[in-house]
Tab-separated table of C-alpha atoms in Angstrom:
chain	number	residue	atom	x	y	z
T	1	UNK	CA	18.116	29.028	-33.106
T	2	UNK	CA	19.943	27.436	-30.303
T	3	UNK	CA	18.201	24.398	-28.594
T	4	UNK	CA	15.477	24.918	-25.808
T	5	UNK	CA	17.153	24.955	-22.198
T	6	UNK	CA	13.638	24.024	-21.195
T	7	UNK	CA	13.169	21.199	-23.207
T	8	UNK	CA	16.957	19.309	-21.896
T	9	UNK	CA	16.236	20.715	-18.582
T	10	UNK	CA	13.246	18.538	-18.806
T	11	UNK	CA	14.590	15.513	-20.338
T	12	UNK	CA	17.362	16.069	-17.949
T	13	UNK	CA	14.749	15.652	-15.213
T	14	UNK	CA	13.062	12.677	-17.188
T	15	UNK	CA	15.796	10.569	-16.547
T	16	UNK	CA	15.180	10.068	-13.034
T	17	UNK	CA	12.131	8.582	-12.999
T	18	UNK	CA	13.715	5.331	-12.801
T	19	UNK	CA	15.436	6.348	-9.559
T	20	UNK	CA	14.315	4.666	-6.254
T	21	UNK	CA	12.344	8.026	-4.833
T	22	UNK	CA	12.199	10.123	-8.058
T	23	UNK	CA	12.208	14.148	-7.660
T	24	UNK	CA	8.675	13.883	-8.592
T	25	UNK	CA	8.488	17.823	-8.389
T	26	UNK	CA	11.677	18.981	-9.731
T	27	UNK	CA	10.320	16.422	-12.881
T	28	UNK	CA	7.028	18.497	-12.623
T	29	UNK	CA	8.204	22.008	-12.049
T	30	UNK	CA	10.382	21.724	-15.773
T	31	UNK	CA	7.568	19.748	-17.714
T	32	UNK	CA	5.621	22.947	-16.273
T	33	UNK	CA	8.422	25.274	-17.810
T	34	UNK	CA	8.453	23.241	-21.601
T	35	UNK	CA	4.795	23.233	-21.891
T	36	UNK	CA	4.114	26.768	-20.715
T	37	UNK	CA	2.507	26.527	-17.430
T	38	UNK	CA	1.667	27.902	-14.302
T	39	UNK	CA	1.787	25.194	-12.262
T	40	UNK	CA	1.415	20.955	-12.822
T	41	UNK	CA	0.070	17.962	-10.555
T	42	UNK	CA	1.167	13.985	-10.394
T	43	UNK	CA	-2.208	12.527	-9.827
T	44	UNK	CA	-2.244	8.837	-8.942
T	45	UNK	CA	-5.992	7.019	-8.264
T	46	UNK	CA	-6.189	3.523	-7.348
T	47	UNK	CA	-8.995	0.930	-9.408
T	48	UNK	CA	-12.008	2.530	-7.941
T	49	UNK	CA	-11.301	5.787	-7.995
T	50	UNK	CA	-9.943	6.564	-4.891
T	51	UNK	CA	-7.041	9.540	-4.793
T	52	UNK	CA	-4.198	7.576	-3.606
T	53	UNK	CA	-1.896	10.437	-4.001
T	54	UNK	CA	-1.206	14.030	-5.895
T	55	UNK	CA	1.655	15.903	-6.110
T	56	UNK	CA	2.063	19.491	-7.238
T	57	UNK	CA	3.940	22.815	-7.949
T	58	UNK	CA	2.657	26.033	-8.190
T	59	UNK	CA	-0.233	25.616	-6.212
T	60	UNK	CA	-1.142	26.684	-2.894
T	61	UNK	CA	-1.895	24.845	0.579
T	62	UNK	CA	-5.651	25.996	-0.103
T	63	UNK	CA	-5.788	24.522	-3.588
T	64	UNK	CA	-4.059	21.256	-2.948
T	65	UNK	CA	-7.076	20.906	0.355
T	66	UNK	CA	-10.015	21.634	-1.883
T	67	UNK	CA	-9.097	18.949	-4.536
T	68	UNK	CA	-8.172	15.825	-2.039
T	69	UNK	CA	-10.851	16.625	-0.159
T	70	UNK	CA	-14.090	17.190	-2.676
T	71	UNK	CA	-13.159	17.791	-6.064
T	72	UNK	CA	-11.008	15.054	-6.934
T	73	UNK	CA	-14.171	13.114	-6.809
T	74	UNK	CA	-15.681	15.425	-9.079
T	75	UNK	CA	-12.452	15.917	-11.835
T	76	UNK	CA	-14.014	16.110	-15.203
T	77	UNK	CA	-10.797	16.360	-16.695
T	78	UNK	CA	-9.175	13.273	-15.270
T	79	UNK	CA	-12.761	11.152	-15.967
T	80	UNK	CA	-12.441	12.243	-19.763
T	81	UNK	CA	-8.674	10.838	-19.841
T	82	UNK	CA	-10.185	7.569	-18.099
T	83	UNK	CA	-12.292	7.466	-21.461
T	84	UNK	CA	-9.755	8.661	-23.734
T	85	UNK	CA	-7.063	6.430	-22.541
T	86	UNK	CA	-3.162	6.000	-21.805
T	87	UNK	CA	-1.001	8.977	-24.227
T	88	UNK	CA	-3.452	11.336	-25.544
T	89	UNK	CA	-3.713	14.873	-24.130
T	90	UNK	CA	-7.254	16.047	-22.164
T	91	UNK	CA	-7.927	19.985	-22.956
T	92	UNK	CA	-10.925	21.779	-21.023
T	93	UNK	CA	-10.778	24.033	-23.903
T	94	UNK	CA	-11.582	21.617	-26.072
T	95	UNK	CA	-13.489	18.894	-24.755
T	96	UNK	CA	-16.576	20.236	-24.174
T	97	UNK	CA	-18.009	23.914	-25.207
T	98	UNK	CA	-16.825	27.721	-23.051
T	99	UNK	CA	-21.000	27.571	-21.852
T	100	UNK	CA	-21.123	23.601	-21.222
T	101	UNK	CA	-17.179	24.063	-19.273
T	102	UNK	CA	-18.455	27.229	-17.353
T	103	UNK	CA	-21.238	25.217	-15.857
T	104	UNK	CA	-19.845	22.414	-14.310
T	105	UNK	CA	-19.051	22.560	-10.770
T	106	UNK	CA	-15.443	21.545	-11.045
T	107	UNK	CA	-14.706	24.762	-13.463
T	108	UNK	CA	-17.182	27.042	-11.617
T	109	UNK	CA	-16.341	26.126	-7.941
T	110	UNK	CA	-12.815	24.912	-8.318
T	111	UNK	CA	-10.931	26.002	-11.167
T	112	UNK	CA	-11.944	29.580	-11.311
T	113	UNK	CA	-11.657	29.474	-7.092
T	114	UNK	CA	-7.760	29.408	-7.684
T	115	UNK	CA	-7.320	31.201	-11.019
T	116	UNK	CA	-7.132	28.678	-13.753
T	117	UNK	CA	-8.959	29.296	-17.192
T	118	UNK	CA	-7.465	26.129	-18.980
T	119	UNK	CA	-6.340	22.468	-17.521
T	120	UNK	CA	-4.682	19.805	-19.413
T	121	UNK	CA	-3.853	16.222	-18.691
T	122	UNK	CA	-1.838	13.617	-20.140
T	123	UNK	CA	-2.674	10.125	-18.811
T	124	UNK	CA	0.705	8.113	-17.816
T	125	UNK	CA	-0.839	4.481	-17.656
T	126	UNK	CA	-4.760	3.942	-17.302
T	127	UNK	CA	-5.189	0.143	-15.941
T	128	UNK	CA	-8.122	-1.539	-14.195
T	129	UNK	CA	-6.194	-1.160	-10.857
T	130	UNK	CA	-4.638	1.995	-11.401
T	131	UNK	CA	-4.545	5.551	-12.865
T	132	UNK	CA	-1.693	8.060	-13.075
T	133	UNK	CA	-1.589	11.286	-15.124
T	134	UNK	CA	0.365	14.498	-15.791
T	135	UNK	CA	-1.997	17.398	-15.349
T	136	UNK	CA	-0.928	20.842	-16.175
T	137	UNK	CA	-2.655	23.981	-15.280
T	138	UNK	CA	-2.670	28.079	-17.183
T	139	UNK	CA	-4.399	31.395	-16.068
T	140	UNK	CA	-4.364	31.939	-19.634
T	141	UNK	CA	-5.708	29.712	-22.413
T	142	UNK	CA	-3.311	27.807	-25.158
T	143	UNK	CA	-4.833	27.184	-27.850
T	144	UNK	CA	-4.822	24.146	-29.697
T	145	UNK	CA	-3.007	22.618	-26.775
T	146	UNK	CA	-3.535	18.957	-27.428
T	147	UNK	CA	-1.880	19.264	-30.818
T	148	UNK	CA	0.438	21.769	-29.885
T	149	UNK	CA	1.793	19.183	-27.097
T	150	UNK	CA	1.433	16.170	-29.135
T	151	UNK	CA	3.830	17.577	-31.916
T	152	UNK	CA	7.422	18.114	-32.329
T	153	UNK	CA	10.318	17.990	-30.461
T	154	UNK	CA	7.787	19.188	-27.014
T	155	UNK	CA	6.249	15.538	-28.299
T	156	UNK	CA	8.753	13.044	-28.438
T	157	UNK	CA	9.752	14.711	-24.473
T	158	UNK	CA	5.895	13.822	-23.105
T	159	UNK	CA	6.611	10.341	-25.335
T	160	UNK	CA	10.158	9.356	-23.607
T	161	UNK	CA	8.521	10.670	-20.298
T	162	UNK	CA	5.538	8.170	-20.624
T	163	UNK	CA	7.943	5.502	-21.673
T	164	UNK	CA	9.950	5.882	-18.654
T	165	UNK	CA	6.760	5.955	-16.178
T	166	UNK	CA	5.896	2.549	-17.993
T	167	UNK	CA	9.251	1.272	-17.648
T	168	UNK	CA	8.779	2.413	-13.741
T	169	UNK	CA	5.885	0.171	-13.385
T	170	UNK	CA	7.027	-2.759	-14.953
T	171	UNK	CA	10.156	-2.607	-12.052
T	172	UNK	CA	7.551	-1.834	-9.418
T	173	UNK	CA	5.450	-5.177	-10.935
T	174	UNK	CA	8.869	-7.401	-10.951
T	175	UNK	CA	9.755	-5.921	-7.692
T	176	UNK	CA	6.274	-6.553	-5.640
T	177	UNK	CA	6.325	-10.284	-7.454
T	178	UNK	CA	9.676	-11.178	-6.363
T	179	UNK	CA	8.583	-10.459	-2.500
T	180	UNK	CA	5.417	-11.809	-2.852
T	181	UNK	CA	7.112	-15.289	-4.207
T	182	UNK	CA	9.982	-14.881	-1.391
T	183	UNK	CA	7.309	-14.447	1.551
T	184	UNK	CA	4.655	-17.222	-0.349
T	185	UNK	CA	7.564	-19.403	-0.402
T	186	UNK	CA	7.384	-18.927	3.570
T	187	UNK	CA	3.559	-19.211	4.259
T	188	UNK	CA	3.529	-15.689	4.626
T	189	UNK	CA	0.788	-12.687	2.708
T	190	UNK	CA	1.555	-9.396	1.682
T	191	UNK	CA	-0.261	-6.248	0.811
T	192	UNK	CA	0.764	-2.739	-0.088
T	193	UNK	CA	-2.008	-0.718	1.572
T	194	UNK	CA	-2.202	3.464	1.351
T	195	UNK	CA	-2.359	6.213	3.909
T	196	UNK	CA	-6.770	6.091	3.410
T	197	UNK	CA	-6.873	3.014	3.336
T	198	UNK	CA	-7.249	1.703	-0.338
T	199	UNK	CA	-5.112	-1.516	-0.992
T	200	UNK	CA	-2.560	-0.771	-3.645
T	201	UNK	CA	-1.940	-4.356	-4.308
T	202	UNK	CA	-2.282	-7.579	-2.733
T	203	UNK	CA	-0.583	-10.911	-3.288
T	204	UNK	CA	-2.674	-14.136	-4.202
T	205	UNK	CA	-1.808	-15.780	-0.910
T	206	UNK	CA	-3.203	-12.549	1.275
T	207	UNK	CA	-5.963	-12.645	-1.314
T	208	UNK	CA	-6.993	-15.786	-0.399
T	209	UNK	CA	-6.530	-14.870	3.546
T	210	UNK	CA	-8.507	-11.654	3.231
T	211	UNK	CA	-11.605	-13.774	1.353
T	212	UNK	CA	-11.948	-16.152	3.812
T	213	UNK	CA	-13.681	-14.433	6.847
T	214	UNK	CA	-15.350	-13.463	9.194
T	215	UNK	CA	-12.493	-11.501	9.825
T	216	UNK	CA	-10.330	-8.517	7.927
T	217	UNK	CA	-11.068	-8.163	4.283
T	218	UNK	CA	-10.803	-6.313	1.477
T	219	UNK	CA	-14.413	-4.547	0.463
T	220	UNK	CA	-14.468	-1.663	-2.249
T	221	UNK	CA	-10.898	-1.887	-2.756
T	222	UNK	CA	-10.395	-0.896	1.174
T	223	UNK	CA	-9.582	-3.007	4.159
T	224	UNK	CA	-12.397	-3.521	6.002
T	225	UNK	CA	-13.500	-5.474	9.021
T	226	UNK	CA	-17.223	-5.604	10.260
T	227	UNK	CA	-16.636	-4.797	13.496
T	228	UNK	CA	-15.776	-0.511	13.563
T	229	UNK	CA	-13.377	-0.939	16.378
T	230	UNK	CA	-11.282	-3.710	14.769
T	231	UNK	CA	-11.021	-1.437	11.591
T	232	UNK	CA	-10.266	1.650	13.516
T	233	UNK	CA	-7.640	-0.316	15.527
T	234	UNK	CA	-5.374	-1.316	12.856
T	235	UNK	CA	-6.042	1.844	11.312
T	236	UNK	CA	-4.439	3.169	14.448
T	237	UNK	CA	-1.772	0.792	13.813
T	238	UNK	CA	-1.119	1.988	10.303
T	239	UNK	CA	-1.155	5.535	11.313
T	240	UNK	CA	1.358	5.299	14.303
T	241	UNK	CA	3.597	4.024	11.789
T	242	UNK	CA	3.160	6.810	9.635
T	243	UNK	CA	4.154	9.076	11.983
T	244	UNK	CA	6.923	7.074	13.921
T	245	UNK	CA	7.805	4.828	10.868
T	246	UNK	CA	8.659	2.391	13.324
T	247	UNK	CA	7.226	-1.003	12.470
T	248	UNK	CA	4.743	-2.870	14.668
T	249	UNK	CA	2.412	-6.040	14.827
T	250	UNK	CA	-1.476	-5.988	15.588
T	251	UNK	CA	-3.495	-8.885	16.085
T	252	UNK	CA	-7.261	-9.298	14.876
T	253	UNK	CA	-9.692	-11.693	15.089
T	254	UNK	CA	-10.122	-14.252	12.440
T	255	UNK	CA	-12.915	-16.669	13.594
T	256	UNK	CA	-13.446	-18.429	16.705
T	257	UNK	CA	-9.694	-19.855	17.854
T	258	UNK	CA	-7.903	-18.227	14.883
T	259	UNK	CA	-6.098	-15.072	15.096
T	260	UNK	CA	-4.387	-12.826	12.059
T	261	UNK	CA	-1.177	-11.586	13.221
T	262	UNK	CA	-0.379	-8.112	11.102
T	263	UNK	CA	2.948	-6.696	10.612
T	264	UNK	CA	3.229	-3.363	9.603
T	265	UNK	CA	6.243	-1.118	8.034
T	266	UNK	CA	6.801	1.808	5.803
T	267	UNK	CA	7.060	0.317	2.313
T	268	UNK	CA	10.367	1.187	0.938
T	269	UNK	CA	10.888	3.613	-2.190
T	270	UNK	CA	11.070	1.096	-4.543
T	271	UNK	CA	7.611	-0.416	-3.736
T	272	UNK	CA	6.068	2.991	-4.614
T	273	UNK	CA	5.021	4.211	-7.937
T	274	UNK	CA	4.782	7.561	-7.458
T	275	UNK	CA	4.496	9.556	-4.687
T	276	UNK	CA	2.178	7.611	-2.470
T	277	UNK	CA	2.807	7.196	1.080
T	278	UNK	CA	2.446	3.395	1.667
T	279	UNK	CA	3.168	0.354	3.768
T	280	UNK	CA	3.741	-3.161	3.819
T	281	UNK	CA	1.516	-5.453	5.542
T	282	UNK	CA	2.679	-9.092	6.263
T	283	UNK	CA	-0.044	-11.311	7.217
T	284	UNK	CA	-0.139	-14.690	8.781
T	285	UNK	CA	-2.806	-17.131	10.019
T	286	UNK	CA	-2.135	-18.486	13.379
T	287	UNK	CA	-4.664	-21.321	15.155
T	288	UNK	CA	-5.017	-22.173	18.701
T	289	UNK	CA	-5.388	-25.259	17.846
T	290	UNK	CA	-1.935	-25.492	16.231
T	291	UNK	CA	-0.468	-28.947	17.853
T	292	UNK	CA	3.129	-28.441	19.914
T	293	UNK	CA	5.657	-30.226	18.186
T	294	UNK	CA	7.523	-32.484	20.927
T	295	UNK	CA	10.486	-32.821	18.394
T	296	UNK	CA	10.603	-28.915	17.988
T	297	UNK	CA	11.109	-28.796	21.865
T	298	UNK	CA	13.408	-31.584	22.065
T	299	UNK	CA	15.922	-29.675	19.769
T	300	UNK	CA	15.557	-26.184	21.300
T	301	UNK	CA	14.726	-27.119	25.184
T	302	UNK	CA	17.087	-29.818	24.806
T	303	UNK	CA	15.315	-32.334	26.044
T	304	UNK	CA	14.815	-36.304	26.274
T	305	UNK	CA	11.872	-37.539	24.026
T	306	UNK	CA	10.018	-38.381	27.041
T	307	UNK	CA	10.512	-35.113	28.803
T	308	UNK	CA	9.525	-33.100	25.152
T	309	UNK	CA	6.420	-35.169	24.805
T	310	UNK	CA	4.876	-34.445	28.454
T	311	UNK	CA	6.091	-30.312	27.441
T	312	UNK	CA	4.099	-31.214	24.334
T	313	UNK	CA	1.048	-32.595	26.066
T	314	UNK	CA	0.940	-29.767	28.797
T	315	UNK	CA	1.113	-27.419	25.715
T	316	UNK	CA	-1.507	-29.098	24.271
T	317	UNK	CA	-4.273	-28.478	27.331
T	318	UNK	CA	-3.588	-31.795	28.872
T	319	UNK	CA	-3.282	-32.481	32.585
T	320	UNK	CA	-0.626	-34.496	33.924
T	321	UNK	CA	-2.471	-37.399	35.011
T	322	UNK	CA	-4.701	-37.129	31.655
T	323	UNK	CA	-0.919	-37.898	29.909
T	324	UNK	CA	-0.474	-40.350	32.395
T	325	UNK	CA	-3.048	-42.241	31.793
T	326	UNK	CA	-3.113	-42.003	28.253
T	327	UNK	CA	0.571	-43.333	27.750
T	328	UNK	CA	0.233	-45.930	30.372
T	329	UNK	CA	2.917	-44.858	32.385
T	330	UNK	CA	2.494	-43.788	36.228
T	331	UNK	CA	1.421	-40.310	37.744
T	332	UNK	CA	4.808	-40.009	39.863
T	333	UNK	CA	6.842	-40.344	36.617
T	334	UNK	CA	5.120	-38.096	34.964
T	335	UNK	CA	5.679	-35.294	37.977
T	336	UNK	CA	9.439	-36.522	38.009
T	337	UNK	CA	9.628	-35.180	34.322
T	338	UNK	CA	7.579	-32.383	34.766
T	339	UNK	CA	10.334	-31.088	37.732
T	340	UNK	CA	13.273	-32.740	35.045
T	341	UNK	CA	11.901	-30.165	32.982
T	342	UNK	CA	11.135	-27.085	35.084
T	343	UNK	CA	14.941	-27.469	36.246
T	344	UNK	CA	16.004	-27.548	32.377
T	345	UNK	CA	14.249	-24.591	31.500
T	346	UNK	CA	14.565	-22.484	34.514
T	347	UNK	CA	11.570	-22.376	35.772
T	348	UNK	CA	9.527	-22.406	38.688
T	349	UNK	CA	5.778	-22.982	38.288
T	350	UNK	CA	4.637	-25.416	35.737
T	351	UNK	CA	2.530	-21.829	33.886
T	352	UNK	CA	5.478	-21.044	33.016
T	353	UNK	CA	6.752	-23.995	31.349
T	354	UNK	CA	3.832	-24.119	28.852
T	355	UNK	CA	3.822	-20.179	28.411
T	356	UNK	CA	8.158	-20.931	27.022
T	357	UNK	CA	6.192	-24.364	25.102
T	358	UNK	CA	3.799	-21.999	23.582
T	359	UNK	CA	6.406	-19.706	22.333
T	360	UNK	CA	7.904	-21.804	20.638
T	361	UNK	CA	4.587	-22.947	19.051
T	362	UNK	CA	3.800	-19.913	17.945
């Protein structure tokens, strides 16, 4: 007997799991083939639950609606792999009895809705903040699936395949680490946050930021904010990028004088672990309070040390006669500088020397 064109087809497909953007369907639609099935899913749930994404062949438009929307909160089969752990096969035909199966709403309302008699699932990695499984689905029953699957050549495929997801994740961990140390490195916070919502992962430094409050945080393993319209603003934000996948910047509160400034960008393939869309979030903590820096304006205005230090002071909120008086020096030579310095930097009002000042403090 010559070997199964199903079986390299699938390893084949295997393979590329370790690409940047995988074929996440082509690798479904020829696991589907090997195991016998008429169609297969790529589920991916966050720590609490939460559908973060679910990919699929052989199902319709209806199908793939009813489960994000209801019954994905109600999977019996993907709770009983939560129990049974990472690498062992989930049967409906097997886990519970035909009358118990027949009475649960998932099997009743959802299965039998779009013509399957038997589901199986094979959970890829089970974590604390993550679950991702291979879920297969007949209009005909196989019996002694889970053994069947488990066994033989059909095993050591679903073996290499769950090696390679693991492998995946392990890049994806050594990937997000690397940019969280680069951006920690420059005061900066990340998070990888999904299309609903749910934070995918967040480094320790935006950790730290999103604990703090009042302000954005991180409740239930979603960003949250207790005002509604602050929440539904960057939500806005996060969607506009979704659909334009241009990058922007919001700004929300973060206590009296304190602002969080938000960049946000479609997170590149190889910060994904399966099929999720997701973005990048850079966060950083800016104070109105924040000095000016007379040295920092000396070197980019280029400026005297006197001139940089009266920029600095009207930066600061001070008058001129308030610096005046505080350095000891007269109220005419302070003015002198002051139109020194609105020559230098092109300007004409003295607004608009502390609105270039306050760039360059921000």
């Amino acid at each position: 007997m010559g070997p199964n064109p199903h079986l390299r087809e699938a390893m084949e497909a295997a393979h590329h799991i370790a690409d940047p953007a995988p074929p996440w369907e082509g690798i479904l639609a020829s696991a589907a083939r090997l195991v016998g099935a008429d169609s297969g899913t790529l589920i991916h749930f966050d720590g609490d639950n939460e559908l973060v994404s679910v990919t699929s062949i052989g199902h319709g438009e209806d199908t793939a609606r009813d489960y994000t929307r209801y019954f994905c909160n109600i999977d019996i089969v993907a709770e009983q792999a939560k129990q049974s752990g990472a690498g062992t096969w989930v049967d409906t035909n097997a886990m519970m009895s035909s009358q118990a199966l027949h009475r649960t709403e998932y099997y009743a309302d959802f299965m039998c809705k779009h013509g399957m008699a038997q589901s199986f699932v094979l959970p890829l990695v089970e974590l604390p903040s993550l679950r991702v499984g291979l879920g297969f689905q007949r209009s005909t029953i196989l019996h002694d699936a889970g053994r069947k699957l488990a066994s033989g050549a059909t095993g050591e495929y679903f073996r290499l395949l769950q090696d390679a997801f693991l492998e995946r994740h392990h890049a994806f961990d050594v990937h997000v680490q690397t940019l969280e140390a680069t951006f920690a490195g420059l005061g900066d916070a990340l998070c990888l946050v999904g299309a609903n919502g749910s934070v995918l992962r967040v480094s320790a430094l935006a950790g730290a930021l999103l604990a703090e409050g009042p302000g954005l945080a991180i409740r239930r393993g979603k960003l949250w904010h207790s005002e509604p319209q602050v929440l539904q603003y960057v939500t806005r934000a996060i969607g506009a990028v979704a659909r334009g996948g241009v990058r922007t910047r919001v700004h929300v509160p973060g206590g009296w004088g304190h602002v969080l400034s938000i960049d946000i960008a479609m997170a590149p393939p190889r910060l994904r672990l399966t099929s999720e869309t997701a973005f990048l979030l850079r966060l950083q903590k800016n104070s109105a309070f924040t000095e000016a820096n007379a040295d920092e304006l000396a070197g980019f205005f280029r400026l005297t040390v006197a001139e940089s230090r009266v920029l600095a002071a009207l930066a600061n909120g001070h008058a001129a006669a308030d610096y005046a008086a505080m350095n000891g020096v007269s109220l005419n030579t302070v003015k002198n500088q002051i139109r020194a310095l609105m020559e230098k930097m092109q300007c004409s009002r003295q607004v608009e020397l502390v609105k270039l000042a306050l760039l360059i403090k921000a």
